Amino acid sequence: MLKDKKIVLGITGGIAAYKAAELTRGLIKAGAQVRVIMTKSATKFITPLTMQTLSQGPVYTDMFSPAGEFDMAHISLADFADAFVVAPATGNLIGKLASGIADDLLTTTLMAQDRPTLICPAMNDKMLANPIVQDNIKKLRHHGYEVMESATGELACKTSGAGRLPDIPVIMDAIESLLSPKDFAGEQVLVTAGPTQEPLDPVRYITNLSSGKMGYALAAAAHHRGARVTLISGPCTLAAPQVDEIIFVRTALQMYEAVMERYAKATLIIKAAAVADYRPKSVSDEKIKKNKGLAGISLAPNPDIIAAIGAKKHKGIVVGFAMETQDLLAHARRKLTQKNMDMIVANSLREEGAGFQTDTNVVTIIDKSGKMLRLDKMTKIETAHRILDHVKTLKKKKGPVGKK
Ligand code: CTP
């Protein structure tokens, strides 16, 4: 979680330097505090004033004229930071860091600190492929630096290949991961998310308002905390989170099959998907024409996926969701018991700040022992972390998750 985290962002002189502006905006929006160090070359690509305005703080460019509140910038910034990020990182910065050369404020600061550090390389594809650069990257990884893979695509020099700065959401995700405890390492987490669509004909379907945001946040949070994550997603318009495996499905039956193929290996199953309870009994191959009339739609029940897992006495932890409009806790408790879940996350469509499309949620967690925990309104990613925290306490009671 980036809220209140202190990030020192190093910017080096590559054409992707302008993207550091967007990264800074993203970090500030997520509630982080950002301090910026720019190399001399970086200031040729983007101005310190831009970075100062966006970061809402001083920008450091010179080893020998420290700005504002810090006396010895390279020491003070090292003390200030929870993490360091260099984006973009040129071949030159990577080479200097790998060789122990500290000849400007950025390299000096990076070498005089021991915080988690993320390096985001961006350079020409041939430069990136250069064996010396590759050796330097290997060396940095060996010494504990997190070095991102560059993205592939069109480069500033009009060629196409590896060497692009990864997209900003991907860098943000890597920073979240860098700052998260790895307390889910070794866990195999299966998350379902989003709605399902139950077709009536090639252009029409039955669905619900689920956006997938809560499920995607849970998948991302578990991945940040070191779990191996499989996400089974209904149709969503969200950017896919960084997880180990994503399976896109459309219907409840497809989701059922995808879950059944994989649930046995999972040590934690989180069913955040809003599965359609019914599907049209027959699906027309052709578009149903208005002038033919439609007397009604006959429906067939879909399998209850979480209940099917509950019935199989799965040894891992099973977490379900309940989204209600009335009698929230009574319905949630009934579902917890009837579907044999270990824990249910109840949220009400009537609550301000909760709901399908919102970025926040207001949930009550109820576990099998009857223990109840109401969380305040918070972002879905914060909610996801709190749900995982609660899973950890359940795990302690239940014994090691995944014992078979
Ligand atoms: N669920 C499921 N398969 C279904 C329906 C629901 O796995 N066919 C799961 C959901 O992913 C969620 C939990 O069951 O974790 C509760 O979903 P909900 O739709 O609230 O439950 P229903 O039993 O369908 O109850 P309702 O009468 O409120 O629709």
Short mmCIF file of C-alpha atoms and ligand atoms in Angstrom, two decimals:
data_model
loop_
_atom_site.label_atom_id
_atom_site.label_comp_id
_atom_site.label_asym_id
_atom_site.label_seq_id
_atom_site.Cartn_x
_atom_site.Cartn_y
_atom_site.Cartn_z
CA MET A 1 0.00 0.00 0.00
CA LEU A 2 1.41 3.35 -1.02
CA LYS A 3 -0.53 5.56 1.40
CA ASP A 4 1.93 7.59 3.54
CA LYS A 5 4.89 5.75 2.05
CA LYS A 6 7.95 7.84 1.37
CA ILE A 7 9.44 7.33 -2.05
CA VAL A 8 12.62 8.85 -3.41
CA LEU A 9 12.34 8.91 -7.20
CA GLY A 10 15.56 9.13 -9.19
CA ILE A 11 15.23 10.34 -12.78
CA THR A 12 18.04 9.87 -15.29
CA GLY A 13 18.53 11.37 -18.71
CA GLY A 14 16.61 9.31 -21.23
CA ILE A 15 13.70 10.23 -23.46
CA ALA A 16 11.37 8.34 -21.09
CA ALA A 17 12.19 10.93 -18.37
CA TYR A 18 8.92 12.72 -19.16
CA LYS A 19 7.04 9.62 -17.98
CA ALA A 20 8.44 10.21 -14.49
CA ALA A 21 5.91 13.06 -14.30
CA GLU A 22 3.01 10.64 -14.71
CA LEU A 23 4.59 8.21 -12.24
CA THR A 24 4.90 11.01 -9.68
CA ARG A 25 1.26 11.97 -10.15
CA GLY A 26 0.24 8.36 -9.64
CA LEU A 27 2.30 8.06 -6.47
CA ILE A 28 0.94 11.31 -5.03
CA LYS A 29 -2.62 10.28 -5.92
CA ALA A 30 -2.06 6.99 -4.09
CA GLY A 31 -1.11 8.96 -0.97
CA ALA A 32 2.68 8.57 -1.11
CA GLN A 33 5.19 11.32 -0.33
CA VAL A 34 7.68 11.79 -3.13
CA ARG A 35 11.13 13.41 -3.21
CA VAL A 36 12.84 13.68 -6.57
CA ILE A 37 16.51 13.50 -7.49
CA MET A 38 17.35 14.34 -11.09
CA THR A 39 20.65 13.83 -12.85
CA LYS A 40 22.00 16.70 -14.89
CA SER A 41 21.00 14.93 -18.12
CA ALA A 42 17.48 14.33 -16.81
CA THR A 43 16.98 18.09 -16.48
CA LYS A 44 17.53 18.39 -20.25
CA PHE A 45 14.48 16.18 -20.86
CA ILE A 46 12.11 17.44 -18.16
CA THR A 47 12.38 20.47 -15.91
CA PRO A 48 12.89 20.36 -12.14
CA LEU A 49 9.97 22.81 -11.90
CA THR A 50 7.62 20.26 -13.44
CA MET A 51 8.77 17.63 -10.98
CA GLN A 52 8.64 20.05 -8.04
CA THR A 53 5.06 21.01 -8.90
CA LEU A 54 3.92 17.43 -9.29
CA SER A 55 5.80 16.00 -6.30
CA GLN A 56 4.80 18.92 -4.05
CA GLY A 57 8.33 18.94 -2.66
CA PRO A 58 11.90 20.01 -3.34
CA VAL A 59 13.74 18.53 -6.30
CA TYR A 60 17.41 17.70 -5.84
CA THR A 61 19.78 18.10 -8.74
CA ASP A 62 23.11 19.11 -7.32
CA MET A 63 25.41 17.34 -4.90
CA PHE A 64 26.88 20.62 -3.68
CA SER A 65 23.90 22.93 -3.23
CA PRO A 66 21.38 20.99 -1.19
CA ALA A 67 17.87 22.37 -1.37
CA GLY A 68 15.56 23.43 1.45
CA GLU A 69 15.11 21.26 4.47
CA PHE A 70 17.96 18.76 4.01
CA ASP A 71 21.55 19.53 4.90
CA MET A 72 23.33 16.55 3.40
CA ALA A 73 20.84 15.51 0.80
CA HIS A 74 22.35 12.10 0.10
CA ILE A 75 22.15 11.14 3.78
CA SER A 76 18.87 12.87 4.59
CA LEU A 77 17.08 11.36 1.60
CA ALA A 78 18.35 7.91 2.54
CA ASP A 79 16.87 8.38 6.02
CA PHE A 80 13.62 9.79 4.63
CA ALA A 81 12.89 6.97 2.18
CA ASP A 82 10.86 3.81 2.62
CA ALA A 83 11.94 2.90 -0.90
CA PHE A 84 13.96 4.18 -3.83
CA VAL A 85 12.79 4.04 -7.43
CA VAL A 86 14.87 4.98 -10.47
CA ALA A 87 12.65 5.57 -13.50
CA PRO A 88 13.85 5.76 -16.14
CA ALA A 89 17.24 4.19 -15.41
CA THR A 90 19.70 4.62 -18.26
CA GLY A 91 22.46 2.17 -19.14
CA ASN A 92 24.86 4.74 -17.69
CA LEU A 93 23.14 4.78 -14.25
CA ILE A 94 22.96 1.00 -14.21
CA GLY A 95 26.65 0.75 -15.14
CA LYS A 96 27.72 3.22 -12.47
CA LEU A 97 25.67 1.56 -9.77
CA ALA A 98 26.98 -1.88 -10.71
CA SER A 99 30.56 -0.59 -10.61
CA GLY A 100 30.28 1.38 -7.37
CA ILE A 101 30.77 4.76 -9.01
CA ALA A 102 29.18 7.58 -7.04
CA ASP A 103 29.89 10.78 -8.95
CA ASP A 104 26.64 12.71 -8.64
CA LEU A 105 23.81 13.15 -6.14
CA LEU A 106 21.70 10.26 -7.45
CA THR A 107 24.44 7.62 -7.51
CA THR A 108 25.83 8.85 -4.18
CA THR A 109 22.40 8.69 -2.53
CA LEU A 110 21.64 5.27 -4.00
CA MET A 111 24.88 3.90 -2.66
CA ALA A 112 24.49 5.46 0.77
CA GLN A 113 21.19 3.73 1.56
CA ASP A 114 19.88 0.26 2.29
CA ARG A 115 16.15 0.61 1.48
CA PRO A 116 14.29 -1.55 -1.07
CA THR A 117 15.25 -0.17 -4.47
CA LEU A 118 13.51 -0.55 -7.81
CA ILE A 119 15.39 0.11 -11.03
CA CYS A 120 13.29 0.64 -14.17
CA PRO A 121 15.61 0.44 -17.19
CA ALA A 122 14.74 2.30 -20.38
CA MET A 123 17.12 2.49 -23.32
CA ASN A 124 17.70 1.57 -26.93
CA ASP A 125 17.14 -2.15 -27.62
CA LYS A 126 20.72 -2.80 -28.75
CA MET A 127 22.08 -1.03 -25.69
CA LEU A 128 19.85 -3.14 -23.45
CA ALA A 129 20.97 -6.31 -25.23
CA ASN A 130 24.64 -5.33 -24.84
CA PRO A 131 26.26 -8.09 -22.76
CA ILE A 132 27.94 -5.53 -20.50
CA VAL A 133 24.58 -3.92 -19.67
CA GLN A 134 23.08 -7.37 -19.13
CA ASP A 135 25.97 -8.30 -16.81
CA ASN A 136 25.42 -5.06 -14.89
CA ILE A 137 21.70 -5.82 -14.49
CA LYS A 138 22.53 -9.33 -13.25
CA LYS A 139 24.99 -7.85 -10.79
CA LEU A 140 22.42 -5.38 -9.45
CA ARG A 141 19.88 -8.19 -8.99
CA HIS A 142 22.52 -10.28 -7.26
CA HIS A 143 23.08 -7.43 -4.81
CA GLY A 144 19.38 -7.19 -3.98
CA TYR A 145 18.18 -4.46 -6.32
CA GLU A 146 14.81 -5.13 -7.92
CA VAL A 147 15.35 -4.56 -11.65
CA MET A 148 12.23 -4.50 -13.81
CA GLU A 149 12.04 -6.08 -17.24
CA SER A 150 11.78 -3.39 -19.88
CA ALA A 151 8.67 -3.33 -22.02
CA THR A 152 8.78 -4.16 -25.71
CA GLY A 153 7.42 -1.86 -28.38
CA GLU A 154 8.26 1.23 -30.37
CA LEU A 155 11.39 3.03 -29.15
CA ALA A 156 12.33 6.70 -29.46
CA CYS A 157 14.95 5.86 -32.09
CA LYS A 158 12.12 4.60 -34.36
CA THR A 159 13.09 0.97 -33.98
CA SER A 160 10.97 -1.54 -32.17
CA GLY A 161 12.19 -3.90 -29.49
CA ALA A 162 12.83 -4.33 -25.79
CA GLY A 163 13.95 -1.24 -23.91
CA ARG A 164 10.80 0.81 -23.31
CA LEU A 165 10.07 2.00 -19.80
CA PRO A 166 7.36 -0.32 -18.42
CA ASP A 167 3.90 1.26 -18.35
CA ILE A 168 3.23 3.45 -15.30
CA PRO A 169 0.59 1.12 -13.74
CA VAL A 170 3.10 -1.73 -14.04
CA ILE A 171 5.77 0.35 -12.26
CA MET A 172 3.24 1.37 -9.57
CA ASP A 173 2.41 -2.28 -9.08
CA ALA A 174 6.11 -3.15 -8.75
CA ILE A 175 6.52 -0.38 -6.13
CA GLU A 176 3.54 -1.76 -4.15
CA SER A 177 5.14 -5.18 -4.31
CA LEU A 178 8.52 -3.78 -3.23
CA LEU A 179 6.93 -2.31 -0.10
CA SER A 180 4.71 -5.26 0.83
CA PRO A 181 5.67 -7.91 3.37
CA LYS A 182 6.02 -11.31 1.74
CA ASP A 183 3.81 -12.99 4.33
CA PHE A 184 1.87 -14.98 1.69
CA ALA A 185 4.97 -16.54 0.16
CA GLY A 186 4.32 -20.21 -0.52
CA GLU A 187 0.53 -19.74 -0.72
CA GLN A 188 -1.39 -20.65 -3.86
CA VAL A 189 -4.26 -18.22 -4.12
CA LEU A 190 -7.22 -18.60 -6.45
CA VAL A 191 -9.37 -15.48 -6.89
CA THR A 192 -12.54 -15.14 -8.93
CA ALA A 193 -13.68 -11.67 -9.92
CA GLY A 194 -16.18 -9.72 -11.96
CA PRO A 195 -19.61 -10.59 -13.28
CA THR A 196 -20.59 -13.46 -15.51
CA GLN A 197 -22.58 -13.01 -18.72
CA GLU A 198 -25.29 -15.49 -19.62
CA PRO A 199 -26.11 -15.23 -23.32
CA LEU A 200 -29.59 -15.27 -24.74
CA ASP A 201 -28.54 -14.81 -28.36
CA PRO A 202 -25.39 -13.51 -30.11
CA VAL A 203 -26.08 -9.90 -29.02
CA ARG A 204 -27.89 -10.15 -25.68
CA TYR A 205 -27.05 -11.50 -22.26
CA ILE A 206 -28.01 -11.43 -18.57
CA THR A 207 -25.40 -9.98 -16.25
CA ASN A 208 -24.97 -7.77 -13.16
CA LEU A 209 -23.19 -4.57 -12.18
CA SER A 210 -19.99 -6.11 -10.80
CA SER A 211 -16.89 -4.25 -12.03
CA GLY A 212 -14.32 -6.77 -10.78
CA LYS A 213 -12.49 -4.06 -8.77
CA MET A 214 -12.62 -5.87 -5.41
CA GLY A 215 -11.49 -9.20 -6.87
CA TYR A 216 -8.70 -7.60 -8.89
CA ALA A 217 -7.53 -5.72 -5.77
CA LEU A 218 -7.43 -9.01 -3.83
CA ALA A 219 -5.47 -10.73 -6.58
CA ALA A 220 -2.98 -7.85 -6.74
CA ALA A 221 -2.61 -7.65 -2.94
CA ALA A 222 -1.99 -11.40 -2.57
CA HIS A 223 0.56 -11.23 -5.38
CA HIS A 224 2.33 -8.28 -3.76
CA ARG A 225 2.52 -10.29 -0.56
CA GLY A 226 4.34 -13.11 -2.28
CA ALA A 227 1.55 -15.57 -3.14
CA ARG A 228 1.29 -17.42 -6.42
CA VAL A 229 -1.98 -16.04 -7.74
CA THR A 230 -4.42 -17.37 -10.30
CA LEU A 231 -7.21 -14.98 -11.22
CA ILE A 232 -10.33 -16.28 -12.91
CA SER A 233 -12.14 -13.26 -14.25
CA GLY A 234 -15.51 -12.66 -15.79
CA PRO A 235 -15.75 -9.92 -18.44
CA CYS A 236 -14.24 -6.71 -16.96
CA THR A 237 -12.93 -3.52 -18.51
CA LEU A 238 -10.17 -3.12 -15.88
CA ALA A 239 -6.47 -3.40 -16.65
CA ALA A 240 -5.32 -6.89 -15.71
CA PRO A 241 -3.31 -7.00 -12.48
CA GLN A 242 0.18 -8.52 -12.35
CA VAL A 243 -0.50 -12.09 -11.26
CA ASP A 244 0.88 -15.48 -12.23
CA GLU A 245 -2.07 -16.69 -14.30
CA ILE A 246 -5.26 -15.05 -15.57
CA ILE A 247 -8.11 -17.01 -17.09
CA PHE A 248 -10.90 -15.03 -18.69
CA VAL A 249 -14.30 -16.65 -18.77
CA ARG A 250 -17.72 -15.42 -19.77
CA THR A 251 -20.40 -17.60 -18.24
CA ALA A 252 -20.99 -19.12 -14.81
CA LEU A 253 -20.54 -22.60 -16.30
CA GLN A 254 -17.14 -21.61 -17.70
CA MET A 255 -16.17 -20.11 -14.34
CA TYR A 256 -17.31 -23.29 -12.60
CA GLU A 257 -15.13 -25.42 -14.87
CA ALA A 258 -12.10 -23.15 -14.53
CA VAL A 259 -12.41 -23.19 -10.72
CA MET A 260 -12.98 -26.94 -10.51
CA GLU A 261 -9.85 -27.61 -12.56
CA ARG A 262 -7.73 -25.55 -10.20
CA TYR A 263 -9.22 -25.35 -6.72
CA ALA A 264 -7.55 -28.49 -5.31
CA LYS A 265 -4.08 -26.95 -5.50
CA ALA A 266 -5.16 -23.66 -3.92
CA THR A 267 -4.36 -22.95 -0.28
CA LEU A 268 -6.70 -19.95 -0.33
CA ILE A 269 -9.77 -19.47 -2.50
CA ILE A 270 -11.44 -16.06 -2.64
CA LYS A 271 -14.72 -15.95 -4.50
CA ALA A 272 -15.30 -12.28 -5.15
CA ALA A 273 -17.11 -12.90 -8.45
CA ALA A 274 -20.76 -11.97 -8.79
CA VAL A 275 -21.92 -15.16 -10.44
CA ALA A 276 -25.27 -15.13 -12.24
CA ASP A 277 -27.56 -17.55 -10.43
CA TYR A 278 -29.50 -18.40 -13.60
CA ARG A 279 -28.83 -18.65 -17.32
CA PRO A 280 -31.25 -18.72 -20.26
CA LYS A 281 -32.26 -22.34 -20.84
CA SER A 282 -31.66 -22.07 -24.54
CA VAL A 283 -29.33 -19.78 -26.45
CA SER A 284 -30.46 -18.76 -29.92
CA ASP A 285 -27.79 -19.06 -32.64
CA GLU A 286 -29.33 -16.12 -34.44
CA LYS A 287 -30.39 -12.73 -33.14
CA ILE A 288 -33.93 -13.01 -31.77
CA LYS A 289 -36.14 -10.77 -33.89
CA LYS A 290 -38.60 -8.39 -32.29
CA ASN A 291 -41.39 -9.20 -34.76
CA LYS A 292 -41.22 -12.90 -33.83
CA GLY A 293 -42.30 -11.97 -30.27
CA LEU A 294 -40.82 -13.24 -26.99
CA ALA A 295 -43.29 -14.75 -24.56
CA GLY A 296 -40.68 -15.02 -21.80
CA ILE A 297 -37.19 -16.25 -21.01
CA SER A 298 -36.91 -19.72 -19.46
CA LEU A 299 -34.04 -19.93 -17.02
CA ALA A 300 -31.92 -22.81 -15.75
CA PRO A 301 -30.03 -22.59 -12.43
CA ASN A 302 -26.24 -22.23 -12.56
CA PRO A 303 -24.06 -24.34 -10.28
CA ASP A 304 -23.11 -22.65 -7.01
CA ILE A 305 -19.34 -22.70 -7.35
CA ILE A 306 -18.34 -21.86 -3.79
CA ALA A 307 -20.92 -24.27 -2.36
CA ALA A 308 -19.46 -27.00 -4.59
CA ILE A 309 -16.00 -26.35 -3.12
CA GLY A 310 -17.44 -26.18 0.41
CA ALA A 311 -19.07 -29.58 -0.14
CA LYS A 312 -15.73 -31.08 -1.13
CA LYS A 313 -14.19 -30.26 2.26
CA HIS A 314 -11.32 -28.36 0.71
CA LYS A 315 -8.48 -28.09 3.23
CA GLY A 316 -7.43 -24.56 2.34
CA ILE A 317 -9.28 -21.42 3.37
CA VAL A 318 -12.41 -20.49 1.45
CA VAL A 319 -13.54 -16.87 1.48
CA GLY A 320 -16.84 -15.76 -0.03
CA PHE A 321 -18.58 -12.43 -0.50
CA ALA A 322 -22.13 -11.30 0.09
CA MET A 323 -23.47 -8.14 -1.51
CA GLU A 324 -26.90 -7.37 -0.10
CA THR A 325 -29.53 -4.66 -0.09
CA GLN A 326 -31.17 -5.67 3.23
CA ASP A 327 -30.50 -7.84 6.31
CA LEU A 328 -26.79 -7.83 5.43
CA LEU A 329 -25.41 -9.72 8.41
CA ALA A 330 -28.21 -12.32 8.59
CA HIS A 331 -27.84 -13.17 4.89
CA ALA A 332 -24.06 -13.21 5.14
CA ARG A 333 -24.08 -15.56 8.15
CA ARG A 334 -26.51 -17.91 6.40
CA LYS A 335 -24.32 -18.04 3.27
CA LEU A 336 -21.20 -18.62 5.39
CA THR A 337 -22.78 -21.68 6.99
CA GLN A 338 -24.78 -23.05 4.07
CA LYS A 339 -21.85 -22.85 1.64
CA ASN A 340 -19.33 -24.08 4.22
CA MET A 341 -17.00 -21.08 3.88
CA ASP A 342 -14.30 -20.17 6.39
CA MET A 343 -14.99 -16.50 6.11
CA ILE A 344 -17.42 -14.16 4.37
CA VAL A 345 -16.99 -10.52 3.44
CA ALA A 346 -20.33 -8.75 3.65
CA ASN A 347 -21.03 -5.44 1.95
CA SER A 348 -24.20 -3.52 1.41
CA LEU A 349 -25.28 -1.81 -1.77
CA ARG A 350 -27.08 0.71 0.45
CA GLU A 351 -23.90 1.89 2.18
CA GLU A 352 -22.22 5.09 0.95
CA GLY A 353 -18.75 4.20 -0.36
CA ALA A 354 -19.57 0.52 -0.95
CA GLY A 355 -20.84 -1.11 -4.10
CA PHE A 356 -19.91 -2.58 -7.43
CA GLN A 357 -18.31 0.25 -9.39
CA THR A 358 -16.78 2.23 -6.51
CA ASP A 359 -13.05 2.46 -5.73
CA THR A 360 -13.84 2.18 -2.02
CA ASN A 361 -15.65 -0.39 0.05
CA VAL A 362 -17.18 -0.73 3.50
CA VAL A 363 -17.15 -4.35 4.59
CA THR A 364 -17.84 -6.56 7.57
CA ILE A 365 -15.78 -9.71 7.84
CA ILE A 366 -17.41 -12.68 9.58
CA ASP A 367 -15.54 -15.91 10.15
CA LYS A 368 -16.65 -19.42 10.98
CA SER A 369 -16.10 -18.92 14.71
CA GLY A 370 -18.64 -16.08 14.60
CA LYS A 371 -15.98 -13.40 15.01
CA MET A 372 -17.05 -10.20 13.30
CA LEU A 373 -14.94 -7.27 12.18
CA ARG A 374 -16.38 -4.14 10.61
CA LEU A 375 -13.91 -2.11 8.57
CA ASP A 376 -14.21 1.60 7.90
CA LYS A 377 -14.63 2.97 4.43
CA MET A 378 -11.31 2.50 2.63
CA THR A 379 -9.99 1.87 -0.87
CA LYS A 380 -10.57 -1.58 -2.31
CA ILE A 381 -6.82 -2.27 -2.26
CA GLU A 382 -6.69 -1.38 1.47
CA THR A 383 -9.77 -3.52 2.05
CA ALA A 384 -8.04 -6.37 0.19
CA HIS A 385 -5.03 -6.16 2.52
CA ARG A 386 -7.24 -6.16 5.60
CA ILE A 387 -9.08 -9.23 4.29
CA LEU A 388 -5.73 -10.96 3.78
CA ASP A 389 -4.67 -9.95 7.30
CA HIS A 390 -7.79 -11.65 8.61
CA VAL A 391 -7.07 -14.75 6.53
CA LYS A 392 -3.70 -14.88 8.31
CA THR A 393 -5.36 -14.96 11.72
CA LEU A 394 -7.72 -17.71 10.52
CA LYS A 395 -4.76 -19.63 9.18
CA LYS A 396 -3.14 -19.58 12.60
CA LYS A 397 -6.28 -21.10 14.11
CA LYS A 398 -6.75 -23.65 11.34
CA GLY A 399 -3.12 -24.73 11.09
CA PRO A 400 -0.95 -24.34 8.00
CA VAL A 401 -3.06 -23.44 5.02
CA GLY A 402 -3.07 -26.04 2.31
CA LYS A 403 -2.35 -29.05 4.48
CA LYS A 404 -3.76 -31.93 2.49
N1 CTP B 1 -21.38 -17.84 -5.65
C1 CTP B 1 -20.86 -18.86 -6.39
N2 CTP B 1 -21.61 -19.43 -7.37
C2 CTP B 1 -22.86 -19.01 -7.61
C3 CTP B 1 -23.40 -17.94 -6.86
C4 CTP B 1 -22.63 -17.37 -5.87
O1 CTP B 1 -19.73 -19.26 -6.16
N3 CTP B 1 -23.57 -19.59 -8.58
C5 CTP B 1 -20.56 -17.25 -4.58
C6 CTP B 1 -20.17 -15.80 -4.83
O2 CTP B 1 -18.96 -15.71 -5.57
C7 CTP B 1 -20.02 -15.26 -3.41
C8 CTP B 1 -21.04 -16.07 -2.62
O3 CTP B 1 -21.31 -17.24 -3.40
O4 CTP B 1 -18.76 -15.52 -2.88
C9 CTP B 1 -22.33 -15.36 -2.35
O5 CTP B 1 -22.86 -14.91 -3.59
P1 CTP B 1 -24.34 -14.37 -3.65
O6 CTP B 1 -24.70 -14.04 -5.06
O7 CTP B 1 -24.47 -13.29 -2.63
O8 CTP B 1 -25.11 -15.65 -3.14
P2 CTP B 1 -26.40 -16.36 -3.59
O9 CTP B 1 -26.34 -17.71 -2.96
O10 CTP B 1 -26.53 -16.31 -5.07
O11 CTP B 1 -27.54 -15.55 -2.87
P3 CTP B 1 -28.61 -14.48 -3.36
O12 CTP B 1 -29.90 -15.13 -3.08
O13 CTP B 1 -28.35 -13.29 -2.51
O14 CTP B 1 -28.36 -14.24 -4.85
#
